[in-house]
Amino acid sequence: MLGGVGGVEALGSPLSRVFIKGVRIMSVQPEEPERSFSFMTKKHGATMKELRDEYEDTHAPMFVAEVQGIIRRYSRNYLVKVLGPDQPDFNSITEFAHIPGGAKIVTSSIKTDPVNFETIARIADWHFTQQLVAGSPLIYESGAVYKRAIFLRRATKASSPKIVTTELSGFVDGLAKQLHESVSRVMLYTGISPRCNYPTVYYPARTELDRYFDAIVMLWPTEGATLPESFMPPSDYRTLFVVDFETHDSEIDLHAKQGSWAYKGTRSCVHV
């Protein structure tokens, strides 16, 4: 519980006035987290099992322990099947949601530097927004969860931004209605901008960061459901690839206090 207005202001959360029978009450409006994807490419010779085992058994537990009070969602998506039309150049995607300003703290302060990975050759980060199109809100899912993802990119000579946005919304809404008996949730992720790369000996900075996506439609199939393997994209988009993921979430204590950051390492990122 927050101890009055002073406690609320200390969190930096916006305040709103609520009037109930003439009594003014100050309430907290939750701020939208900062969201980003880390696209990871495994080293040549490393297997997907080795990547997943290292991430889940070593890196993820250490990372969660260090980012209490800052992280709001931490989810690893491992590529298990590519349905086409193209082959992605990443093998896993990590999803982060931080408190506002938290991404900068994590990037500059954590001990679990990506250089510790024995199986990862390259990391690239992207900011994104997310929209729940159908199903229940996404909080935490235990165990391995399987999802199908449609990666879309805008055409070079796309229509006006308003038309493009309308087309994408219509496509996702139509997909949710078409598959309503086969999926439990539909999410739309829209890319905003690259966040950073990691220029180290092990992760050379990429001067030309590929645009991995403009939009990702993520589908959670119901048990026993068979989903289409190809999808007709909106007219101003093309399908980059359709893939299946095996996803592992970390359960986050949303009420934990932010830890103290004593680490003075050399981790850095190049903003592009």
CSV table of C-alpha atoms in Angstrom, one decimal:
chain,number,residue,atom,x,y,z
A,1,MET,CA,0.0,0.0,0.0
A,2,LEU,CA,1.2,3.5,-0.7
A,3,GLY,CA,1.4,5.9,2.2
A,4,GLY,CA,-0.5,8.9,0.9
A,5,VAL,CA,0.3,11.3,-1.9
A,6,GLY,CA,4.0,11.6,-1.0
A,7,GLY,CA,4.4,7.9,-1.5
A,8,VAL,CA,2.8,8.1,-4.9
A,9,GLU,CA,4.9,11.1,-6.1
A,10,ALA,CA,8.0,9.2,-5.1
A,11,LEU,CA,7.3,6.6,-7.7
A,12,GLY,CA,7.1,9.2,-10.4
A,13,SER,CA,3.6,8.0,-11.4
A,14,PRO,CA,1.1,10.4,-12.9
A,15,LEU,CA,-1.8,11.3,-10.6
A,16,SER,CA,-5.4,11.7,-11.4
A,17,ARG,CA,-8.3,13.2,-9.3
A,18,VAL,CA,-11.2,10.9,-8.6
A,19,PHE,CA,-14.3,12.4,-6.9
A,20,ILE,CA,-16.6,10.1,-4.9
A,21,LYS,CA,-19.6,11.8,-3.2
A,22,GLY,CA,-17.7,15.1,-3.0
A,23,VAL,CA,-14.5,13.6,-1.6
A,24,ARG,CA,-11.4,14.1,-3.7
A,25,ILE,CA,-9.1,11.1,-3.8
A,26,MET,CA,-5.7,10.9,-5.5
A,27,SER,CA,-5.2,7.7,-7.5
A,28,VAL,CA,-2.2,6.2,-9.4
A,29,GLN,CA,-2.5,5.7,-13.2
A,30,PRO,CA,-0.2,2.9,-14.2
A,31,GLU,CA,2.4,3.9,-16.7
A,32,GLU,CA,2.9,1.9,-19.9
A,33,PRO,CA,6.2,-0.1,-19.6
A,34,GLU,CA,9.0,0.3,-22.1
A,35,ARG,CA,9.0,-2.7,-24.3
A,36,SER,CA,11.8,-4.2,-26.4
A,37,PHE,CA,12.8,-7.4,-28.2
A,38,SER,CA,16.3,-8.8,-28.3
A,39,PHE,CA,16.9,-10.8,-31.4
A,40,MET,CA,19.7,-13.3,-30.8
A,41,THR,CA,21.6,-15.4,-33.3
A,42,LYS,CA,23.4,-18.5,-32.1
A,43,LYS,CA,27.1,-19.2,-32.8
A,44,HIS,CA,28.0,-21.4,-35.7
A,45,GLY,CA,28.0,-25.0,-34.4
A,46,ALA,CA,25.8,-24.3,-31.3
A,47,THR,CA,22.6,-26.2,-31.2
A,48,MET,CA,19.2,-24.8,-30.3
A,49,LYS,CA,19.1,-27.1,-27.2
A,50,GLU,CA,22.5,-25.7,-26.1
A,51,LEU,CA,21.2,-22.1,-26.5
A,52,ARG,CA,18.0,-22.8,-24.6
A,53,ASP,CA,19.7,-24.8,-21.8
A,54,GLU,CA,22.3,-22.0,-21.3
A,55,TYR,CA,19.7,-19.3,-21.3
A,56,GLU,CA,17.1,-21.1,-19.1
A,57,ASP,CA,19.5,-22.8,-16.6
A,58,THR,CA,22.1,-20.0,-16.2
A,59,HIS,CA,21.4,-16.6,-17.6
A,60,ALA,CA,17.7,-16.1,-17.0
A,61,PRO,CA,17.7,-17.0,-13.2
A,62,MET,CA,20.7,-14.6,-12.7
A,63,PHE,CA,19.1,-11.9,-14.7
A,64,VAL,CA,15.7,-12.0,-12.9
A,65,ALA,CA,17.5,-11.8,-9.5
A,66,GLU,CA,19.3,-8.6,-10.6
A,67,VAL,CA,16.4,-6.7,-12.1
A,68,GLN,CA,13.8,-7.0,-9.3
A,69,GLY,CA,11.7,-3.8,-9.2
A,70,ILE,CA,12.7,-2.8,-12.8
A,71,ILE,CA,11.5,-5.6,-15.0
A,72,ARG,CA,7.8,-6.2,-15.6
A,73,ARG,CA,8.0,-9.0,-18.2
A,74,TYR,CA,10.8,-11.3,-19.2
A,75,SER,CA,10.0,-14.0,-21.8
A,76,ARG,CA,12.3,-16.1,-24.1
A,77,ASN,CA,11.0,-17.2,-27.5
A,78,TYR,CA,13.0,-20.0,-29.1
A,79,LEU,CA,12.6,-20.8,-32.8
A,80,VAL,CA,11.4,-24.3,-33.3
A,81,LYS,CA,10.0,-24.2,-36.9
A,82,VAL,CA,10.1,-22.0,-39.9
A,83,LEU,CA,7.1,-22.2,-42.2
A,84,GLY,CA,8.2,-19.6,-44.8
A,85,PRO,CA,8.6,-17.8,-47.0
A,86,ASP,CA,12.1,-16.7,-45.9
A,87,GLN,CA,14.6,-17.9,-43.3
A,88,PRO,CA,15.1,-15.5,-40.4
A,89,ASP,CA,18.7,-14.8,-39.3
A,90,PHE,CA,17.9,-15.0,-35.6
A,91,ASN,CA,17.3,-18.1,-33.4
A,92,SER,CA,15.5,-16.6,-30.4
A,93,ILE,CA,13.7,-13.4,-29.3
A,94,THR,CA,13.7,-12.2,-25.7
A,95,GLU,CA,10.8,-9.9,-24.8
A,96,PHE,CA,11.4,-7.3,-22.1
A,97,ALA,CA,9.0,-4.9,-20.4
A,98,HIS,CA,10.7,-2.4,-18.0
A,99,ILE,CA,9.4,0.4,-15.8
A,100,PRO,CA,9.8,3.8,-17.6
A,101,GLY,CA,13.5,4.4,-17.7
A,102,GLY,CA,14.3,0.9,-16.6
A,103,ALA,CA,15.9,-0.3,-19.9
A,104,LYS,CA,18.7,2.2,-19.5
A,105,ILE,CA,19.4,1.1,-15.9
A,106,VAL,CA,19.5,-2.6,-16.9
A,107,THR,CA,21.7,-1.9,-20.0
A,108,SER,CA,24.3,0.0,-18.0
A,109,SER,CA,24.3,-1.9,-14.7
A,110,ILE,CA,23.6,-5.6,-14.8
A,111,LYS,CA,26.3,-8.2,-14.2
A,112,THR,CA,24.9,-10.8,-16.6
A,113,ASP,CA,26.6,-9.2,-19.5
A,114,PRO,CA,25.7,-10.8,-22.9
A,115,VAL,CA,29.4,-11.6,-23.3
A,116,ASN,CA,28.8,-14.4,-20.8
A,117,PHE,CA,26.9,-16.3,-23.4
A,118,GLU,CA,28.8,-19.2,-24.9
A,119,THR,CA,26.1,-19.9,-27.5
A,120,ILE,CA,25.1,-16.4,-28.8
A,121,ALA,CA,27.0,-14.7,-31.7
A,122,ARG,CA,24.9,-11.6,-32.2
A,123,ILE,CA,22.3,-9.5,-30.4
A,124,ALA,CA,20.1,-6.7,-31.8
A,125,ASP,CA,17.4,-4.8,-29.9
A,126,TRP,CA,14.1,-3.2,-31.1
A,127,HIS,CA,11.6,-1.1,-29.3
A,128,PHE,CA,7.9,-2.0,-29.9
A,129,THR,CA,4.4,-1.4,-28.8
A,130,GLN,CA,1.9,-4.2,-28.1
A,131,GLN,CA,-1.8,-4.5,-28.5
A,132,LEU,CA,-4.1,-7.3,-27.2
A,133,VAL,CA,-6.4,-8.0,-30.1
A,134,ALA,CA,-8.3,-11.1,-28.7
A,135,GLY,CA,-8.2,-13.2,-25.6
A,136,SER,CA,-7.1,-12.6,-22.0
A,137,PRO,CA,-4.3,-10.1,-21.0
A,138,LEU,CA,-0.8,-11.5,-21.0
A,139,ILE,CA,0.7,-11.8,-17.5
A,140,TYR,CA,2.6,-15.0,-16.8
A,141,GLU,CA,2.5,-18.4,-18.3
A,142,SER,CA,4.3,-21.4,-16.7
A,143,GLY,CA,6.1,-24.1,-18.5
A,144,ALA,CA,6.7,-24.3,-22.3
A,145,VAL,CA,4.2,-22.4,-24.4
A,146,TYR,CA,3.9,-22.8,-28.1
A,147,LYS,CA,3.0,-19.9,-30.4
A,148,ARG,CA,2.9,-19.0,-34.1
A,149,ALA,CA,4.2,-15.7,-35.3
A,150,ILE,CA,3.7,-13.8,-38.5
A,151,PHE,CA,6.4,-11.2,-39.3
A,152,LEU,CA,5.3,-8.4,-41.6
A,153,ARG,CA,7.1,-5.6,-43.3
A,154,ARG,CA,5.7,-2.5,-44.9
A,155,ALA,CA,6.1,-2.1,-48.6
A,156,THR,CA,8.8,0.3,-49.8
A,157,LYS,CA,6.1,2.4,-51.5
A,158,ALA,CA,3.4,2.0,-49.0
A,159,SER,CA,0.3,4.2,-48.8
A,160,SER,CA,-0.1,7.0,-46.2
A,161,PRO,CA,0.6,6.0,-42.6
A,162,LYS,CA,-3.2,6.3,-41.8
A,163,ILE,CA,-4.1,3.8,-44.6
A,164,VAL,CA,-1.3,1.5,-43.6
A,165,THR,CA,-2.4,1.5,-40.0
A,166,THR,CA,-6.0,0.9,-40.9
A,167,GLU,CA,-5.0,-2.0,-43.2
A,168,LEU,CA,-3.0,-3.7,-40.5
A,169,SER,CA,-5.8,-3.3,-37.9
A,170,GLY,CA,-8.3,-4.8,-40.3
A,171,PHE,CA,-6.0,-7.7,-41.1
A,172,VAL,CA,-5.4,-8.6,-37.4
A,173,ASP,CA,-9.1,-8.2,-36.4
A,174,GLY,CA,-10.1,-10.4,-39.3
A,175,LEU,CA,-7.6,-13.0,-38.4
A,176,ALA,CA,-8.8,-13.0,-34.8
A,177,LYS,CA,-12.4,-13.6,-36.0
A,178,GLN,CA,-11.4,-16.2,-38.5
A,179,LEU,CA,-9.4,-18.2,-35.9
A,180,HIS,CA,-11.4,-17.5,-32.8
A,181,GLU,CA,-12.0,-21.2,-32.2
A,182,SER,CA,-8.4,-22.2,-32.8
A,183,VAL,CA,-6.5,-19.5,-30.7
A,184,SER,CA,-6.8,-18.4,-27.1
A,185,ARG,CA,-5.0,-15.1,-27.7
A,186,VAL,CA,-3.9,-12.8,-30.5
A,187,MET,CA,-1.3,-10.0,-29.9
A,188,LEU,CA,-0.1,-7.4,-32.3
A,189,TYR,CA,3.5,-6.1,-31.8
A,190,THR,CA,4.4,-2.9,-33.8
A,191,GLY,CA,8.1,-2.0,-34.2
A,192,ILE,CA,9.1,1.5,-33.3
A,193,SER,CA,12.9,1.7,-33.7
A,194,PRO,CA,16.1,-0.1,-33.0
A,195,ARG,CA,17.3,0.3,-29.4
A,196,CYS,CA,20.9,-0.7,-29.4
A,197,ASN,CA,23.6,-3.2,-30.3
A,198,TYR,CA,26.5,-4.5,-28.2
A,199,PRO,CA,29.9,-3.6,-29.6
A,200,THR,CA,32.2,-6.0,-27.8
A,201,VAL,CA,34.9,-8.5,-29.1
A,202,TYR,CA,32.2,-11.2,-29.0
A,203,TYR,CA,29.4,-9.0,-30.4
A,204,PRO,CA,30.7,-6.6,-33.0
A,205,ALA,CA,28.4,-3.6,-33.6
A,206,ARG,CA,26.3,-3.9,-36.7
A,207,THR,CA,26.5,-0.7,-38.7
A,208,GLU,CA,23.5,-1.7,-40.8
A,209,LEU,CA,20.9,-3.1,-38.5
A,210,ASP,CA,18.4,-5.1,-40.5
A,211,ARG,CA,14.8,-4.1,-40.0
A,212,TYR,CA,13.5,-7.4,-38.6
A,213,PHE,CA,9.9,-6.4,-38.6
A,214,ASP,CA,7.3,-3.6,-38.8
A,215,ALA,CA,4.6,-5.8,-37.2
A,216,ILE,CA,4.4,-9.2,-35.6
A,217,VAL,CA,1.1,-11.0,-35.2
A,218,MET,CA,1.4,-13.6,-32.4
A,219,LEU,CA,-1.1,-16.4,-32.1
A,220,TRP,CA,-1.6,-18.7,-29.1
A,221,PRO,CA,-3.2,-21.9,-30.5
A,222,THR,CA,-5.6,-23.8,-28.4
A,223,GLU,CA,-4.9,-27.5,-27.5
A,224,GLY,CA,-5.1,-29.7,-30.5
A,225,ALA,CA,-5.8,-26.8,-33.0
A,226,THR,CA,-4.3,-26.7,-36.4
A,227,LEU,CA,-3.4,-23.2,-37.6
A,228,PRO,CA,-2.7,-22.1,-41.2
A,229,GLU,CA,0.9,-22.1,-42.3
A,230,SER,CA,0.6,-19.2,-44.6
A,231,PHE,CA,-1.3,-15.9,-44.4
A,232,MET,CA,-2.3,-13.3,-47.0
A,233,PRO,CA,-0.9,-10.0,-45.7
A,234,PRO,CA,-2.5,-6.6,-46.0
A,235,SER,CA,-1.8,-4.9,-49.4
A,236,ASP,CA,0.8,-2.5,-48.1
A,237,TYR,CA,2.7,-5.3,-46.3
A,238,ARG,CA,4.6,-8.4,-47.2
A,239,THR,CA,5.1,-11.5,-45.1
A,240,LEU,CA,8.8,-11.9,-44.1
A,241,PHE,CA,8.3,-15.3,-42.4
A,242,VAL,CA,6.0,-17.4,-40.4
A,243,VAL,CA,7.6,-19.2,-37.4
A,244,ASP,CA,6.7,-21.3,-34.4
A,245,PHE,CA,8.2,-20.5,-31.0
A,246,GLU,CA,8.6,-22.3,-27.8
A,247,THR,CA,8.3,-19.7,-25.1
A,248,HIS,CA,9.5,-19.6,-21.5
A,249,ASP,CA,8.4,-16.9,-19.1
A,250,SER,CA,10.0,-15.8,-15.8
A,251,GLU,CA,7.6,-15.1,-13.0
A,252,ILE,CA,8.3,-11.5,-11.9
A,253,ASP,CA,7.6,-10.1,-8.5
A,254,LEU,CA,5.8,-6.9,-9.5
A,255,HIS,CA,5.9,-5.5,-5.9
A,256,ALA,CA,9.6,-5.9,-5.4
A,257,LYS,CA,11.6,-2.9,-4.7
A,258,GLN,CA,14.4,-1.7,-7.0
A,259,GLY,CA,17.7,-3.1,-6.0
A,260,SER,CA,21.0,-1.2,-5.6
A,261,TRP,CA,23.3,-1.2,-8.6
A,262,ALA,CA,26.9,-1.7,-7.4
A,263,TYR,CA,28.1,-3.2,-10.6
A,264,LYS,CA,30.5,-1.0,-12.6
A,265,GLY,CA,31.1,-3.2,-15.6
A,266,THR,CA,31.9,-2.2,-19.2
A,267,ARG,CA,28.7,-3.3,-20.9
A,268,SER,CA,27.6,-0.7,-23.4
A,269,CYS,CA,25.4,-0.4,-26.4
A,270,VAL,CA,25.5,1.7,-29.6
A,271,HIS,CA,22.3,3.5,-30.3
A,272,VAL,CA,21.4,3.5,-34.0
